[in-house]
Structures are given as C-alpha cells and as structure tokens.
Short mmCIF file of C-alpha atoms in Angstrom, two decimals:
data_model
loop_
_atom_site.label_atom_id
_atom_site.label_comp_id
_atom_site.label_asym_id
_atom_site.label_seq_id
_atom_site.Cartn_x
_atom_site.Cartn_y
_atom_site.Cartn_z
CA ARG A 2 2.79 -34.11 14.01
CA ALA A 3 5.31 -31.05 14.70
CA LYS A 4 5.41 -29.29 17.79
CA VAL A 5 3.44 -26.00 18.12
CA VAL A 6 5.70 -23.27 18.39
CA HIS A 7 4.33 -20.31 21.29
CA LEU A 8 5.10 -17.06 20.23
CA SER A 9 4.32 -13.67 21.96
CA ARG A 10 1.13 -12.00 21.60
CA LEU A 11 0.68 -9.10 18.65
CA SER A 12 0.03 -6.46 21.14
CA ARG A 13 0.84 -3.27 19.37
CA VAL A 14 0.71 -3.33 15.64
CA ALA A 15 1.32 -0.28 13.26
CA VAL A 16 0.18 0.21 9.43
CA CYS A 17 2.50 3.13 8.12
CA GLY A 18 1.61 4.77 4.51
CA GLY A 19 3.75 7.70 2.81
CA THR A 20 7.36 6.63 3.38
CA HIS A 21 7.52 7.55 0.16
CA GLY A 22 5.32 10.73 -0.69
CA ASN A 23 4.16 9.85 -3.92
CA GLU A 24 3.35 6.28 -3.56
CA LEU A 25 -0.39 7.23 -2.94
CA SER A 26 -2.63 3.92 -2.54
CA GLY A 27 -0.73 3.71 1.14
CA VAL A 28 -1.13 7.87 1.64
CA TYR A 29 -4.84 7.43 1.00
CA LEU A 30 -5.18 4.30 2.89
CA VAL A 31 -3.51 5.51 5.84
CA ARG A 32 -5.89 8.87 5.79
CA GLU A 33 -8.65 6.34 5.04
CA LEU A 34 -7.52 4.19 8.56
CA GLN A 35 -6.97 7.49 10.30
CA LYS A 36 -10.64 8.52 9.69
CA THR A 37 -12.01 4.99 11.56
CA GLU A 38 -9.39 5.19 14.05
CA LYS A 39 -11.12 4.28 17.71
CA PRO A 40 -10.05 6.23 20.50
CA LEU A 41 -8.06 4.98 23.02
CA GLU A 42 -11.03 4.17 25.66
CA GLU A 43 -12.88 2.29 22.80
CA GLU A 44 -9.62 0.48 21.78
CA ASP A 45 -10.07 -3.28 20.38
CA GLU A 46 -8.97 -5.47 23.11
CA LEU A 47 -7.61 -7.83 20.65
CA VAL A 48 -4.66 -5.04 19.19
CA SER A 49 -4.26 -1.84 19.82
CA VAL A 50 -3.12 -0.48 16.23
CA LEU A 51 -1.13 2.73 15.55
CA VAL A 52 -1.64 4.42 11.98
CA VAL A 53 1.21 6.61 10.84
CA LEU A 54 1.64 8.70 7.89
CA SER A 55 5.76 8.40 7.45
CA ASN A 56 6.54 11.27 5.30
CA PRO A 57 4.01 14.30 5.90
CA ARG A 58 6.34 16.64 4.39
CA ALA A 59 7.35 14.71 0.96
CA VAL A 60 3.53 13.85 0.98
CA GLN A 61 2.45 16.98 0.86
CA GLN A 62 4.95 18.05 -2.15
CA CYS A 63 4.21 14.49 -3.86
CA ARG A 64 7.67 13.50 -3.97
CA ARG A 65 9.26 9.99 -3.04
CA TYR A 66 11.54 12.33 -0.17
CA THR A 67 12.30 15.84 0.14
CA GLU A 68 16.31 15.11 0.77
CA THR A 69 17.12 11.73 1.13
CA ASP A 70 15.28 8.30 0.65
CA LEU A 71 13.55 8.03 4.41
CA ASN A 72 13.15 4.38 3.19
CA ARG A 73 17.00 4.08 3.77
CA CYS A 74 17.21 5.61 6.85
CA PHE A 75 16.52 3.34 9.42
CA THR A 76 19.95 1.44 10.05
CA HIS A 77 21.36 0.99 13.29
CA ALA A 78 24.03 3.61 12.14
CA THR A 79 21.59 6.05 10.86
CA LEU A 80 19.49 6.06 13.55
CA ASN A 81 22.36 6.61 16.45
CA GLY A 82 24.35 9.04 14.17
CA PRO A 83 25.27 12.79 15.03
CA GLU A 84 22.16 15.49 14.80
CA SER A 85 22.91 18.82 13.45
CA ASP A 86 21.43 21.87 11.45
CA LYS A 87 22.36 20.29 8.28
CA THR A 88 20.84 16.82 9.25
CA PRO A 89 18.36 16.01 6.02
CA TYR A 90 14.71 16.30 7.25
CA GLU A 91 14.12 12.19 6.64
CA ILE A 92 17.07 11.40 8.68
CA THR A 93 15.25 13.64 11.49
CA ARG A 94 12.19 11.84 10.59
CA SER A 95 13.55 8.37 10.84
CA ARG A 96 14.54 9.38 14.51
CA GLU A 97 10.98 10.10 15.28
CA LEU A 98 9.66 7.39 13.92
CA ASN A 99 12.39 5.23 15.74
CA SER A 100 11.24 6.44 19.02
CA LEU A 101 7.71 6.28 18.11
CA LEU A 102 7.66 2.54 17.08
CA GLY A 103 10.65 1.59 18.44
CA PRO A 104 13.42 1.77 19.29
CA LYS A 105 14.85 -0.93 16.90
CA GLY A 106 15.85 -4.04 18.35
CA SER A 107 14.31 -3.23 21.49
CA PRO A 108 11.54 -4.95 23.76
CA GLU A 109 9.88 -1.43 23.67
CA ALA A 110 9.45 -2.04 20.04
CA VAL A 111 5.97 -2.17 18.63
CA ASP A 112 5.24 -5.93 17.84
CA LEU A 113 4.49 -5.88 14.34
CA ILE A 114 5.26 -2.96 10.97
CA CYS A 115 3.06 -2.97 8.01
CA ASP A 116 4.43 -0.76 5.79
CA LEU A 117 2.91 -0.22 2.67
CA HIS A 118 3.89 0.73 -0.74
CA ASN A 119 3.54 1.12 -4.36
CA THR A 120 5.86 -0.33 -7.27
CA THR A 121 5.55 0.98 -11.35
CA ALA A 122 6.46 -2.21 -11.97
CA ASN A 123 4.27 -5.23 -12.67
CA MET A 124 4.60 -7.39 -9.64
CA GLY A 125 1.25 -7.90 -8.12
CA LEU A 126 0.69 -7.74 -4.26
CA CYS A 127 3.93 -8.60 -2.66
CA LEU A 128 5.07 -8.79 1.40
CA ILE A 129 8.48 -8.06 1.36
CA ALA A 130 10.51 -8.84 4.68
CA TYR A 131 14.05 -9.42 6.00
CA SER A 132 13.55 -13.01 7.31
CA ASP A 133 12.50 -16.40 5.61
CA HIS A 134 12.12 -17.81 8.97
CA ASP A 135 10.08 -15.30 11.04
CA TRP A 136 6.99 -17.49 11.44
CA ILE A 137 4.84 -14.58 12.28
CA CYS A 138 5.45 -13.17 8.68
CA LEU A 139 5.38 -16.50 7.38
CA HIS A 140 1.70 -17.21 8.79
CA ILE A 141 0.33 -14.28 7.60
CA PHE A 142 1.67 -14.41 4.17
CA ARG A 143 -0.05 -17.83 4.00
CA TYR A 144 -3.34 -16.67 5.68
CA LEU A 145 -3.21 -14.02 2.93
CA GLN A 146 -2.07 -16.28 0.03
CA ALA A 147 -5.33 -18.09 0.98
CA ASN A 148 -7.44 -15.14 0.14
CA ILE A 149 -5.46 -12.81 -2.44
CA PRO A 150 -2.89 -13.65 -5.09
CA VAL A 151 0.53 -12.41 -3.35
CA ARG A 152 4.47 -13.06 -3.32
CA TYR A 153 6.68 -13.11 -0.81
CA ILE A 154 10.00 -11.49 -0.88
CA HIS A 155 13.16 -11.97 1.49
CA PHE A 156 15.66 -9.45 1.68
CA ASP A 157 18.61 -10.90 2.87
CA PHE A 158 20.22 -8.38 5.04
CA PRO A 159 21.55 -8.92 8.72
CA PRO A 160 19.33 -6.56 11.35
CA LYS A 161 21.21 -4.28 11.77
CA GLU A 162 21.83 -3.37 8.22
CA ALA A 163 18.26 -4.03 7.29
CA TYR A 164 17.57 -0.11 5.94
CA SER A 165 13.63 0.28 5.81
CA LEU A 166 10.68 1.27 7.99
CA GLU A 167 9.71 -2.10 8.97
CA SER A 168 13.12 -3.13 10.34
CA VAL A 169 11.86 -1.31 13.23
CA GLY A 170 9.30 -3.63 14.82
CA LYS A 171 9.81 -6.78 16.41
CA HIS A 172 8.07 -8.24 13.26
CA GLY A 173 7.67 -6.38 9.97
CA PHE A 174 6.92 -6.23 6.37
CA ALA A 175 6.37 -3.96 3.66
CA ILE A 176 3.48 -4.44 1.44
CA GLU A 177 4.06 -3.46 -2.28
CA ILE A 178 1.76 -3.23 -4.86
CA GLY A 179 1.62 -2.38 -8.61
CA PRO A 180 1.86 -1.36 -11.12
CA GLN A 181 0.79 1.88 -10.72
CA PRO A 182 2.70 5.47 -11.84
CA HIS A 183 4.36 7.26 -8.86
CA GLY A 184 1.90 10.35 -8.13
CA VAL A 185 -1.32 8.75 -9.11
CA VAL A 186 -3.75 6.46 -7.27
CA ARG A 187 -5.63 3.83 -9.19
CA SER A 188 -8.88 2.56 -7.87
CA ASN A 189 -7.97 -1.11 -8.18
CA ILE A 190 -4.38 -1.42 -6.81
CA TYR A 191 -5.67 0.68 -3.36
CA THR A 192 -8.71 -1.59 -3.29
CA THR A 193 -6.16 -4.61 -3.33
CA MET A 194 -4.15 -3.32 -0.73
CA LYS A 195 -7.01 -2.32 1.62
CA ALA A 196 -7.93 -5.70 1.19
CA GLY A 197 -4.33 -7.04 2.31
CA VAL A 198 -4.13 -4.64 5.01
CA GLN A 199 -7.50 -5.95 6.34
CA HIS A 200 -6.59 -9.84 6.03
CA VAL A 201 -3.52 -8.74 8.21
CA MET A 202 -5.34 -7.43 10.79
CA ASP A 203 -7.51 -10.08 10.73
CA TRP A 204 -4.65 -12.74 11.37
CA VAL A 205 -3.59 -11.02 14.21
CA ARG A 206 -6.85 -10.75 15.82
CA PHE A 207 -7.44 -14.55 15.37
CA PHE A 208 -3.54 -15.01 16.58
CA ASN A 209 -3.91 -12.80 19.72
CA SER A 210 -7.24 -14.89 20.49
CA GLY A 211 -5.60 -18.38 20.86
CA THR A 212 -6.17 -19.72 17.21
CA ILE A 213 -3.33 -22.46 16.33
CA PHE A 214 -2.07 -22.04 12.87
CA GLU A 215 -1.10 -25.29 11.35
CA GLY A 216 2.29 -25.88 10.25
CA GLY A 217 2.73 -26.25 5.97
CA SER A 218 4.97 -24.83 3.39
CA VAL A 219 5.11 -21.49 1.23
CA GLU A 220 7.40 -20.11 -1.41
CA VAL A 221 9.58 -17.38 -1.18
CA TYR A 222 11.90 -15.43 -3.46
CA THR A 223 15.17 -14.55 -2.08
CA MET A 224 16.45 -11.43 -3.79
CA VAL A 225 20.34 -12.53 -5.33
CA LYS A 226 21.12 -9.32 -7.23
CA ASN A 227 20.67 -6.15 -8.99
CA ILE A 228 20.91 -5.67 -12.35
CA ASP A 229 21.55 -1.94 -13.88
CA TYR A 230 21.24 -0.72 -16.95
CA PRO A 231 24.03 -0.41 -19.47
CA ARG A 232 25.79 3.14 -19.31
CA ASP A 233 27.87 5.59 -21.17
CA SER A 234 31.26 5.06 -19.39
CA GLU A 235 31.91 9.02 -19.59
CA THR A 236 28.64 10.50 -19.19
CA HIS A 237 27.00 7.79 -17.43
CA SER A 238 23.87 7.96 -19.21
CA ILE A 239 21.81 4.73 -19.98
CA THR A 240 22.11 3.67 -23.42
CA ALA A 241 19.28 1.01 -23.15
CA ALA A 242 16.17 0.42 -21.85
CA ILE A 243 14.16 -2.88 -20.33
CA HIS A 244 13.80 -5.32 -23.98
CA PRO A 245 10.28 -5.44 -24.54
CA GLN A 246 10.08 -8.81 -24.25
CA LEU A 247 11.12 -8.35 -20.19
CA GLN A 248 8.88 -5.60 -19.80
CA ASP A 249 6.51 -6.48 -17.25
CA GLN A 250 7.31 -9.85 -16.94
CA ASP A 251 7.93 -9.81 -12.85
CA PHE A 252 8.23 -13.24 -11.85
CA CYS A 253 8.44 -14.83 -15.14
CA LEU A 254 11.66 -17.03 -15.24
CA LEU A 255 14.74 -15.46 -17.14
CA HIS A 256 17.07 -17.57 -18.57
CA PRO A 257 20.85 -17.26 -19.62
CA ASN A 258 20.72 -15.48 -23.26
CA ASP A 259 17.12 -14.50 -22.82
CA PRO A 260 16.57 -10.37 -24.37
CA LEU A 261 17.03 -8.31 -21.53
CA PHE A 262 17.82 -4.86 -22.63
CA GLN A 263 17.66 -3.11 -25.90
CA THR A 264 19.79 -0.19 -26.72
CA PHE A 265 18.78 3.00 -27.86
CA SER A 266 20.18 1.95 -31.22
CA GLY A 267 17.90 -0.93 -31.61
CA GLU A 268 20.58 -3.85 -30.33
CA THR A 269 19.28 -6.59 -28.23
CA LEU A 270 21.37 -7.58 -25.08
CA ARG A 271 21.25 -10.77 -23.71
CA TYR A 272 20.93 -11.98 -20.09
CA LYS A 273 24.56 -13.77 -19.08
CA GLY A 274 23.95 -15.15 -16.00
CA LYS A 275 24.68 -18.51 -15.48
CA GLU A 276 21.67 -19.75 -13.93
CA PRO A 277 17.93 -18.71 -14.60
CA LEU A 278 16.21 -16.44 -11.94
CA TYR A 279 13.23 -14.72 -11.11
CA PRO A 280 13.47 -11.30 -11.90
CA PHE A 281 11.07 -8.51 -10.36
CA PHE A 282 11.39 -4.63 -9.29
CA ILE A 283 11.55 -4.43 -13.67
CA ASN A 284 12.00 -1.23 -14.89
CA GLU A 285 10.92 0.65 -11.29
CA CYS A 286 10.63 4.44 -12.07
CA ALA A 287 12.21 5.33 -8.20
CA TYR A 288 15.25 2.84 -9.20
CA TYR A 289 16.87 4.62 -12.00
CA GLU A 290 18.58 6.97 -9.54
CA LYS A 291 19.64 4.13 -7.42
CA GLY A 292 21.22 2.00 -10.51
CA ILE A 293 18.85 -0.83 -10.74
CA ALA A 294 17.01 -1.94 -14.11
CA LEU A 295 15.89 -4.78 -12.39
CA SER A 296 16.40 -7.10 -9.07
CA LEU A 297 16.30 -11.22 -9.55
CA ALA A 298 15.65 -13.73 -7.04
CA ARG A 299 15.36 -17.32 -6.14
CA ARG A 300 12.99 -19.53 -5.73
CA LYS A 301 12.70 -21.81 -2.66
CA CYS A 302 10.10 -23.51 -0.65
CA VAL A 303 10.15 -23.06 3.26
CA LYS A 304 8.68 -25.08 5.71
CA MET A 305 7.02 -23.77 8.64
CA PRO A 306 5.96 -25.06 12.34
CA PRO A 307 2.77 -24.62 13.67
CA ILE A 308 2.28 -21.61 16.03
CA GLN A 309 0.04 -20.45 18.82
CA VAL A 310 0.08 -17.19 21.28
CA LYS A 311 1.55 -17.73 24.30
CA THR A 312 -0.91 -17.91 27.49
CA GLU A 313 -0.64 -15.22 29.89
CA LEU A 314 1.64 -17.25 32.44
CA GLU A 315 4.31 -18.49 29.62
CA HIS A 316 4.72 -14.68 28.82
CA GLN A 317 5.25 -13.65 32.53
CA GLU A 318 7.57 -16.84 32.97
CA ASN A 319 9.21 -14.98 30.04
CA GLU A 320 9.13 -11.86 31.14
CA TRP A 321 10.74 -12.78 34.05
CA GLU A 322 13.45 -14.82 32.54
CA PHE A 323 14.34 -12.22 30.63
CA ALA A 324 14.51 -9.81 33.43
CA SER A 325 16.93 -12.28 35.55
CA GLU A 326 19.13 -12.12 32.57
CA GLU A 327 19.28 -8.55 32.80
CA ASP A 328 20.13 -8.73 36.19
CA GLU A 329 23.25 -11.33 35.46
#
C-alpha cells in the first residue's frame, strides 16, 4: 500500500469572487457568503474562511476590469514593482490583495485560495490550477468529481510567472464555470458554483479533522497552446469566426484537418496541428482582446498518493526545522 503523505493543515481558506467584475456567479456567491460569514468569536474550529470581493470597482461598473486585467497582475514582478499616481487601479488592488492573502510565496500566505470565475464558453465546471502535482488541489478535485461533473485544467507556468489571484496562496485554484454571458447571472450556473464551493469546504473540514484520503489517479488537461483568430494583416481585424461544428464542443478532441474557423466570406479553415488536442475556452468573449480564439490541451492521467493532515507534533517539528534553516 502506498505511503501516506502528511501535509500541513489548511487553517485559512479564502473564497474570492468578482476578480472580473462582470462574472456574476462569483460576485453574487461572495455576497451571499458574506451574509452568512461567522463573526470571529464563533469561528469554525476546523477552518477560518475569508470571503473577498476582489475587484469592487469593476463589480460596481459591471465590467471585467477598469484599467487592466486584475487576474494578470499577480506575477512577482508586478506585485513588487514601483508605485506612482499613475499606477492602474488593478495593480494597486493586486498589491492590497497580496497583503491580505499573501505575501505570495511566503509562510504567511493563506493556505488555500478558491477564486470564482465564469466563462462564455461551454466548459461546464472546471478547476484551473498551476500545478499537476499539488496533492491538495488534486484530492479536492477528485472529491468534487465524486459529487458533480468537473474537469481539471493545468496551466504549466513557474510560480514566479503565475499571474492569477489563486497563485498568491500556498495552494490555490480557480473555479471556472460556463456557459454564462458576462454581465448575466443564470441560476443553474450559480447553483452549480455554490455546490462546488460547498464541496471544497466540506473536503477541507474532513482533511483538517484527520481523514485519510486514499491514493488514486485523475485525468488532467494540460494547456499546450492558444490559437488566435485569422486576422487582416493591415487592420488586424478578425476575418473569421469559430466554425459552427467546433462551437460549444469544448473538451471534444480536435483532430488535424477538422473545421476550425469559418471566414466571413464563407470559407472553411481547418486545424493544421500535427496531433489531436482538446479545445477549451472556445470563443470566450473576454479573450478577443487577448488574441485567443481557443486554447488546446493534452489529456493525461496523474497518479496521486494517499494524504492526511500532519499531527500537531509533526507540524511543530516542521516549524522548528523551518526556523533552524532560517538561522543557518
């Protein structure tokens, strides 16, 4: 039987919504959770939960962002750059969130960040994370899978280059759910997100109370590349839309020579890749400005060990080790 990996307790968890101000499931779920937040003296002994409206200014205007995309502002370089009167609001806000939830990469950072997002793409419920070997995130994913349909997407960036809010925590992922138009709240999508967050919190409480989670394997989609729309070389305007046969087919294997785009004059453009890959974020509204028509991923199986929370004694021994390393 595989050896149980002992991991630190998840004492502090942050649930964030409104990182993009027009992705309304997270905005309304955070407002709902804030209503029921326990005062500190009644705090749950198993976990302390911080509920955060990430970009209040954009939420107020019901826009993705006011000056620059907040969810691209959490690289080490941006968080530690110079500040002036001309610093965009979202960069200032990313530094405030880093103080509140981080600092990123430090022992003081919250243990887990769950950041709530919507997509116009037909992706269902997905967890998006920067690691395919973070056993906490993968075990949470497997627990969710036993309760609701969900996929795991892995963005393969080194920690310093990880640019989104969930990268500030010791562990973190985005919950991405669609299809939902931006600026709209659909009850079914909201309810699925709410159930997802509830399952995450249930798992955290089980973990913190000493439950052993058995090892096993899960399927992970690792992002390989983005594909832009065909564009006019002079005006840079798009000249084609996603092909009707590909539209809404997120996570359905795209084979070489399959229809990819349909030009505005009616011509079919085909996928020229060498290998079949899984498309996702197909025709995401917010990605037109980023030059992304869709993303492509490889699917693989990841084995994970059994895990259990460290006992208080193991935790103290680790703290001492950490302290003595710092003294050296």
